[in-house]
mmCIF file of C-alpha atoms in Angstrom:
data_model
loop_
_atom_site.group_PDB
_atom_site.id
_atom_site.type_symbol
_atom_site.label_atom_id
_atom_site.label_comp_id
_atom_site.label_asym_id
_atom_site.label_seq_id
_atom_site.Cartn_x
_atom_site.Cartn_y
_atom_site.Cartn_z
ATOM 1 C CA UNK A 1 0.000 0.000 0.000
ATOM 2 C CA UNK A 2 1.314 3.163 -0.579
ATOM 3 C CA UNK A 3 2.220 5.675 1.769
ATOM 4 C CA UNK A 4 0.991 8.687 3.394
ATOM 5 C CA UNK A 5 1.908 12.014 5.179
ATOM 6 C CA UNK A 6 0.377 14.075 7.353
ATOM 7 C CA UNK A 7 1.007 16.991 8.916
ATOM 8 C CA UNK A 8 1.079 15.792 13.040
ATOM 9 C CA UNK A 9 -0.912 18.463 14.085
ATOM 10 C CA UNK A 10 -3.846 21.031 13.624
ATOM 11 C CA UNK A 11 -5.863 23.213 15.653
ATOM 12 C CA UNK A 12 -9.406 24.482 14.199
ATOM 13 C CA UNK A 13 -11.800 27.040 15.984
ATOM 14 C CA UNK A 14 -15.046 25.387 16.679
ATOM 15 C CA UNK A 15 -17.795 26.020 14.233
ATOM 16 C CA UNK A 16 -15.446 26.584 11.531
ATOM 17 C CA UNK A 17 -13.939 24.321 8.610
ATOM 18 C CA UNK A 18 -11.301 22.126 9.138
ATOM 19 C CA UNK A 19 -9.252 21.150 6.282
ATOM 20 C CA UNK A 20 -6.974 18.292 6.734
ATOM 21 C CA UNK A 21 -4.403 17.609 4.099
ATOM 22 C CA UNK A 22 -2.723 14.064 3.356
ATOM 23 C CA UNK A 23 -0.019 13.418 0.385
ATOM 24 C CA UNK A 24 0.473 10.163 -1.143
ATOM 25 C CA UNK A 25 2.114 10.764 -4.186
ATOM 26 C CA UNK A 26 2.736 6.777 -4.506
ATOM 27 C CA UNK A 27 -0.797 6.102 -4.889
ATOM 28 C CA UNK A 28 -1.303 3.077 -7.508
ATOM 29 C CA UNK A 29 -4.722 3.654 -9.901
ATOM 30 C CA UNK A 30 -6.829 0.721 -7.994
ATOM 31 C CA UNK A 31 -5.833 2.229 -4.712
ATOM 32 C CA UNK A 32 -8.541 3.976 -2.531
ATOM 33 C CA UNK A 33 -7.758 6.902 -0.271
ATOM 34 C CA UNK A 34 -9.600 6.168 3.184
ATOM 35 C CA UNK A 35 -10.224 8.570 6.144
ATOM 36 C CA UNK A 36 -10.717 7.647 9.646
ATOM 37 C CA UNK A 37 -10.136 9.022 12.847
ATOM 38 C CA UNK A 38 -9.861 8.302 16.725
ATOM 39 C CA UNK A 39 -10.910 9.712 19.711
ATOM 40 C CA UNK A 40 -9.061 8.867 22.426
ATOM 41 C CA UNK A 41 -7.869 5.362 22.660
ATOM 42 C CA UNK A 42 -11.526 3.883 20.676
ATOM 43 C CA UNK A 43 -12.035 2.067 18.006
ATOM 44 C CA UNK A 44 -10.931 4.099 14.511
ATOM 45 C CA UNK A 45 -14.148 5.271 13.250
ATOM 46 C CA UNK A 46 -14.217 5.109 9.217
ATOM 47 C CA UNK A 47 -15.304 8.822 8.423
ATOM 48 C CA UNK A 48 -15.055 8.792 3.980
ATOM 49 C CA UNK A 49 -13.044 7.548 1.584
ATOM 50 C CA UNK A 50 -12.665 8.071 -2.675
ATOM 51 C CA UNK A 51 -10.681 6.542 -5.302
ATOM 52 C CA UNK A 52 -10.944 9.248 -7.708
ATOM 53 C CA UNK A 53 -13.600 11.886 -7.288
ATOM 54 C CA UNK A 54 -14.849 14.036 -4.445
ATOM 55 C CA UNK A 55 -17.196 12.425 -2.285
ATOM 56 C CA UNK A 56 -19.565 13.913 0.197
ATOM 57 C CA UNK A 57 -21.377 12.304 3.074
ATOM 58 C CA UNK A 58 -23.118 13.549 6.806
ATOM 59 C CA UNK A 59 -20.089 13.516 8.383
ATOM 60 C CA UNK A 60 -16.950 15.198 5.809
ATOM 61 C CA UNK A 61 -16.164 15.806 2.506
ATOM 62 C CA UNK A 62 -13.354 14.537 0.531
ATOM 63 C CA UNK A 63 -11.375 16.398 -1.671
ATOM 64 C CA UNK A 64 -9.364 14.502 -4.077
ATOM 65 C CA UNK A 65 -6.568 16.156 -6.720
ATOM 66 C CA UNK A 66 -6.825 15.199 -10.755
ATOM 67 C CA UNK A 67 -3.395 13.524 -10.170
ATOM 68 C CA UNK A 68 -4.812 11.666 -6.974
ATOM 69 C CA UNK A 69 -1.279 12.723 -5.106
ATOM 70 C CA UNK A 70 -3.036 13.966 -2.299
ATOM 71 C CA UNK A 71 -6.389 14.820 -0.944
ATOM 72 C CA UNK A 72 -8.166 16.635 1.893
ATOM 73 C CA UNK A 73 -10.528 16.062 4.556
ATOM 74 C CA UNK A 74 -12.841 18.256 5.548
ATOM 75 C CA UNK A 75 -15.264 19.055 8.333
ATOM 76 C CA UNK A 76 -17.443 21.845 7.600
ATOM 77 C CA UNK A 77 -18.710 22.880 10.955
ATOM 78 C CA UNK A 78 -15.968 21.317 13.655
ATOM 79 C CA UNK A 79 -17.159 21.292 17.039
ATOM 80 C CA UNK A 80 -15.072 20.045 20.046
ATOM 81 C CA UNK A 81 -16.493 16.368 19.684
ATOM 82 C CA UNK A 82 -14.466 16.436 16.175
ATOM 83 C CA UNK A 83 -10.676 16.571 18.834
ATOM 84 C CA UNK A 84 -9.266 13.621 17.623
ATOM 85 C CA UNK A 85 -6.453 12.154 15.911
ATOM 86 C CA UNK A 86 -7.285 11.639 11.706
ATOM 87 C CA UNK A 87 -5.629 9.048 9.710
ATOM 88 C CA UNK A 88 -5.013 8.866 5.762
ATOM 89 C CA UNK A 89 -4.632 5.434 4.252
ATOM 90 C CA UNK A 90 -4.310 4.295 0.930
ATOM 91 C CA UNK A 91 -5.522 0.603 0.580
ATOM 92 C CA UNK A 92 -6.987 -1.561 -2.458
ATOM 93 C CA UNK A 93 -9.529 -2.486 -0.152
ATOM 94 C CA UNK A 94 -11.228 -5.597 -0.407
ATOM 95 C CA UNK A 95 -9.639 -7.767 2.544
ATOM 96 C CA UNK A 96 -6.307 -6.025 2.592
ATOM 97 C CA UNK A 97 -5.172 -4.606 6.139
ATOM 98 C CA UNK A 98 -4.710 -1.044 6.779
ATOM 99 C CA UNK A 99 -1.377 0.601 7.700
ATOM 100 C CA UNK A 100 -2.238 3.400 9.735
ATOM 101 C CA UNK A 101 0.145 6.005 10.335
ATOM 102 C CA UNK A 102 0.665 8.423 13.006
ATOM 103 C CA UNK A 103 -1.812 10.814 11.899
ATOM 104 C CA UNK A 104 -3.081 14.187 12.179
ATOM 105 C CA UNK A 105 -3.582 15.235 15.831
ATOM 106 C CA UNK A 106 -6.730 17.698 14.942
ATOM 107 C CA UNK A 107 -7.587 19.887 18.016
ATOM 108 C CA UNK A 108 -11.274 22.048 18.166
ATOM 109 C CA UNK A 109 -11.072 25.101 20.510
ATOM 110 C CA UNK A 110 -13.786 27.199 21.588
ATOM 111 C CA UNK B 1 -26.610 0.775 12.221
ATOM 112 C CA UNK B 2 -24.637 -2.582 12.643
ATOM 113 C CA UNK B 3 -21.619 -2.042 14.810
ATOM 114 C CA UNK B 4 -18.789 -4.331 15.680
ATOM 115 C CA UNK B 5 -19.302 -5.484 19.553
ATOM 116 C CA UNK B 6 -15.881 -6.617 21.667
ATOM 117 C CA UNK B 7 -15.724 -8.179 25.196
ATOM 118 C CA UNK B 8 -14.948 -8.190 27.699
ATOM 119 C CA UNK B 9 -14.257 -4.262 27.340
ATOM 120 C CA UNK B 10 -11.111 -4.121 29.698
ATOM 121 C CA UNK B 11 -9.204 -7.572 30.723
ATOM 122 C CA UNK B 12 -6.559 -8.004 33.560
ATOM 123 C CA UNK B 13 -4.123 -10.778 33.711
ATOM 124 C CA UNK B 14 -1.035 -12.215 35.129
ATOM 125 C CA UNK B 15 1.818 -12.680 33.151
ATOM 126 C CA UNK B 16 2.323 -16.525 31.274
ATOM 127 C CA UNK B 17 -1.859 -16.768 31.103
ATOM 128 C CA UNK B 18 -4.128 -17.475 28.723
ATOM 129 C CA UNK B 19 -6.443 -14.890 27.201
ATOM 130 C CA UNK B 20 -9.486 -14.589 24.684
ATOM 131 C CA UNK B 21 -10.292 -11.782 23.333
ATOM 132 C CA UNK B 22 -14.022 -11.957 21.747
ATOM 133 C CA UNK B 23 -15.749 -10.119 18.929
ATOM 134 C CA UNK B 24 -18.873 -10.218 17.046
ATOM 135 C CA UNK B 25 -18.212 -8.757 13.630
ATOM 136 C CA UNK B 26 -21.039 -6.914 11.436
ATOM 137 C CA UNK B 27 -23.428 -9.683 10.776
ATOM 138 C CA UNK B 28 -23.212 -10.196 7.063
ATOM 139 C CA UNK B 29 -19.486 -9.323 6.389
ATOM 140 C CA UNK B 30 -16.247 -11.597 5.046
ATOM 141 C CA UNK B 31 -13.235 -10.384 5.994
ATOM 142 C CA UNK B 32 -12.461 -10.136 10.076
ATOM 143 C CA UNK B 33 -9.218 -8.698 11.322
ATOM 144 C CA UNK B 34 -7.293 -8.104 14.917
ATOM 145 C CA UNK B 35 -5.304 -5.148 15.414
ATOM 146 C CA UNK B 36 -3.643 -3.968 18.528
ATOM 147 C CA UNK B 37 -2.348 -0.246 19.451
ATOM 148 C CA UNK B 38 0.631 0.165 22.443
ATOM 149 C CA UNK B 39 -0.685 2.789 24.397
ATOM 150 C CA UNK B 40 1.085 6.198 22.559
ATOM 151 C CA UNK B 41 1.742 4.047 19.656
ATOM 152 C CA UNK B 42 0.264 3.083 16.130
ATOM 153 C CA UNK B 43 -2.242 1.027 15.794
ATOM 154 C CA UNK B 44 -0.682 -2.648 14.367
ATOM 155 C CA UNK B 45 -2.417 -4.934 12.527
ATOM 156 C CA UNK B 46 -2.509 -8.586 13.627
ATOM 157 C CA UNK B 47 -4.106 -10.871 11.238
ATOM 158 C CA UNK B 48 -6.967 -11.119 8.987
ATOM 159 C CA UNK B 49 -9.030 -14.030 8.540
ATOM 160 C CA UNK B 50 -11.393 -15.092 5.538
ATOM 161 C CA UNK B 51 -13.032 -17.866 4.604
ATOM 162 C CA UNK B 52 -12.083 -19.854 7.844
ATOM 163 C CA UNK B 53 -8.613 -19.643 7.741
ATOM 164 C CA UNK B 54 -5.743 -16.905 8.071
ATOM 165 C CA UNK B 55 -5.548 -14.738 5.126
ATOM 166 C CA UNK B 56 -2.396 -12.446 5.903
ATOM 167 C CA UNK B 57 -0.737 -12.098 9.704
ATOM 168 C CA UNK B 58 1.824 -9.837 10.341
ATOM 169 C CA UNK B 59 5.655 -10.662 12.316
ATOM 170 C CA UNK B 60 3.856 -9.942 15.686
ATOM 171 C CA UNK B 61 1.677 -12.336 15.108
ATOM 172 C CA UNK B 62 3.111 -15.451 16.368
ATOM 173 C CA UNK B 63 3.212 -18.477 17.345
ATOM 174 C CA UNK B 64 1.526 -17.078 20.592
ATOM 175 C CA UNK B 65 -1.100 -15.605 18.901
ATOM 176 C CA UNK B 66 -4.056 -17.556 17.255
ATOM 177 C CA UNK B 67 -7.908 -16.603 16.031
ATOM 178 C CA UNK B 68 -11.001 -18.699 15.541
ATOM 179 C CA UNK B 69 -14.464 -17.980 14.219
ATOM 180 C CA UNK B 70 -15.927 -20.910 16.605
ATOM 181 C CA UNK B 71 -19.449 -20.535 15.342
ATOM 182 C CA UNK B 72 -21.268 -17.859 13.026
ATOM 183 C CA UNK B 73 -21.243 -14.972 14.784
ATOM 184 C CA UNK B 74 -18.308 -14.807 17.355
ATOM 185 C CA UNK B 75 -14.254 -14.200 16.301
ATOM 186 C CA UNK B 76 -11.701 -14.846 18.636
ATOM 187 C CA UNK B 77 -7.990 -14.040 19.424
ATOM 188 C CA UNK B 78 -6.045 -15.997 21.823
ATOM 189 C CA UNK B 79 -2.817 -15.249 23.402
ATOM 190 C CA UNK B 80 -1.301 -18.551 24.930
ATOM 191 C CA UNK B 81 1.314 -17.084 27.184
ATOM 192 C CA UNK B 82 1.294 -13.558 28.109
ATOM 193 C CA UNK B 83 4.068 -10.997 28.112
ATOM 194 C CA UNK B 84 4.170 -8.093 29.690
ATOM 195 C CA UNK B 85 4.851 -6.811 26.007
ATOM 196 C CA UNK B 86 1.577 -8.141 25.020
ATOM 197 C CA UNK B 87 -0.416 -4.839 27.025
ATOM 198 C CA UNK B 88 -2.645 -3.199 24.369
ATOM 199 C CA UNK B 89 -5.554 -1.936 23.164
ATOM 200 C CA UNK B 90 -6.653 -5.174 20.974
ATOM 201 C CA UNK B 91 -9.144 -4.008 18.450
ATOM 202 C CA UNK B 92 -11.345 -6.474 16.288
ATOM 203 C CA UNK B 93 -12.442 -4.471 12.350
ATOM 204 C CA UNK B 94 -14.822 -6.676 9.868
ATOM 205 C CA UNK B 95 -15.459 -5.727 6.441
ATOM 206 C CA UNK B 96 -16.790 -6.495 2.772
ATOM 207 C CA UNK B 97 -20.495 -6.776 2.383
ATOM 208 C CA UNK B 98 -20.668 -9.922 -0.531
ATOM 209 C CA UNK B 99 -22.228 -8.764 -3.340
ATOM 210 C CA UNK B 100 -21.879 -4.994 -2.979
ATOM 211 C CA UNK B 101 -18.512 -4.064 -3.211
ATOM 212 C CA UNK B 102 -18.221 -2.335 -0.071
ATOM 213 C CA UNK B 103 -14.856 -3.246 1.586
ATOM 214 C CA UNK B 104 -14.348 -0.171 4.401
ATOM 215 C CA UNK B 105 -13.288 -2.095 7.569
ATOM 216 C CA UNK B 106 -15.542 -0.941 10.531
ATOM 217 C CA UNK B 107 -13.916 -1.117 14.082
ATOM 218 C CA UNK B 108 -14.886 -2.696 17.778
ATOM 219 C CA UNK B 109 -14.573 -0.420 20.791
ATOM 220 C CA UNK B 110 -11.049 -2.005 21.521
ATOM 221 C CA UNK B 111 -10.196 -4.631 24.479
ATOM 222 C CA UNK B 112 -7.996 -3.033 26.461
ATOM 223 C CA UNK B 113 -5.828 -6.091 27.901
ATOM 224 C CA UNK B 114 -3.134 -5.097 30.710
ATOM 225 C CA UNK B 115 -0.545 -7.602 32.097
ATOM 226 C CA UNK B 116 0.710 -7.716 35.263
#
């Protein structure tokens, strides 16, 4: 699978957007770009994920370049319940494992 | 919305014991999978398991380690002999709905096994 970075940390004033960038210029054409994020020490919640266009649903939308080098997450109205740490990862899917990363520490301040 | 259940939820044991870690994937999916995250660490992945038998397991996963799907619904990770090494949040992900093409991996709330 190919690989990811992430800045390791954000900070986003509640009730605004928070736009969280991932590269992965490595990224083969059947591989999808998958978001999902963990608060606290749970279980990584699967937020959105693409393989080559934008894609919207309740929670985020994701942003996806024409080359597919790199994407972005993003949470149109953060509130504090939206602190957690996000991870990008790039995976065929199917049954293949994910390789998470460190991840995007996102912070949302009053 | 179907949701991947784990017990028990926290699990305390001595050191050179047996554990099982338990997990009732999403009801219709394929693919199950064990991961495990060292507190300030990564999360790791374990193994995944299809079709009755191991599909891929990483080099943590060994010969200590072992998982079973012992009837339809429940999926189990056992640790033979525990290490002190072997504290973790153990986290149990299912995924691929037949027929639909849907293969995002949905997540347990985590077992979070400490070894004294």
């Amino acid at each position: 699978d190919a690989k990811t970075t992430q800045p390791p940390s954000m900070d986003c004033a509640e009730g605004r957007a928070a736009n969280l960038p991932c590269n992965h210029s490595t990224i083969s054409g059947n591989e999808y770009v998958y978001w999902y994020r963990q608060i606290h020490s749970q279980g990584p919640q699967y937020i959105i994920h693409g393989l080559k266009n934008n894609e919207t649903n309740e929670m985020a939308s994701l942003i996806i370049t024409e080359d597919r080098k790199s994407s972005t997450l993003i949470l149109p109205h953060a509130t504090l319940r939206d602190t957690a740490v996000y991870y990008c990862i790039v995976t065929t899917g199917g049954g293949n494992k994910l390789t998470f990363g460190t991840g995007t520490q996102l912070k949302v301040e009053l | 919305e179907p949701e991947v259940t784990q017990t028990p939820s926290h699990q305390v044991t001595q050191m050179g014991q047996e554990v099982i870690l338990r997990c009732v994937p999403i009801s219709n999916h394929l693919y199950f999978y064990w991961y495990r995250q060292i507190l300030g660490q990564k999360v790791e992945f374990l193994v995944s398991f299809y079709n009755n038998e191991i599909s891929e397991k990483s080099e943590i996963f060994d010969d200590q380690f072992s998982v079973e799907r012992p009837d339809g619904s429940n999926f189990t990770l056992k640790i033979r002999s525990t290490k002190l090494e072997d504290s973790a949040m153990y986290f149990c992900a299912s995924s691929v709905t037949p027929g639909l093409a849907r293969y995002t991996q949905y997540f347990g709330p985590g077992t979070r096994l400490t070894v004294l």
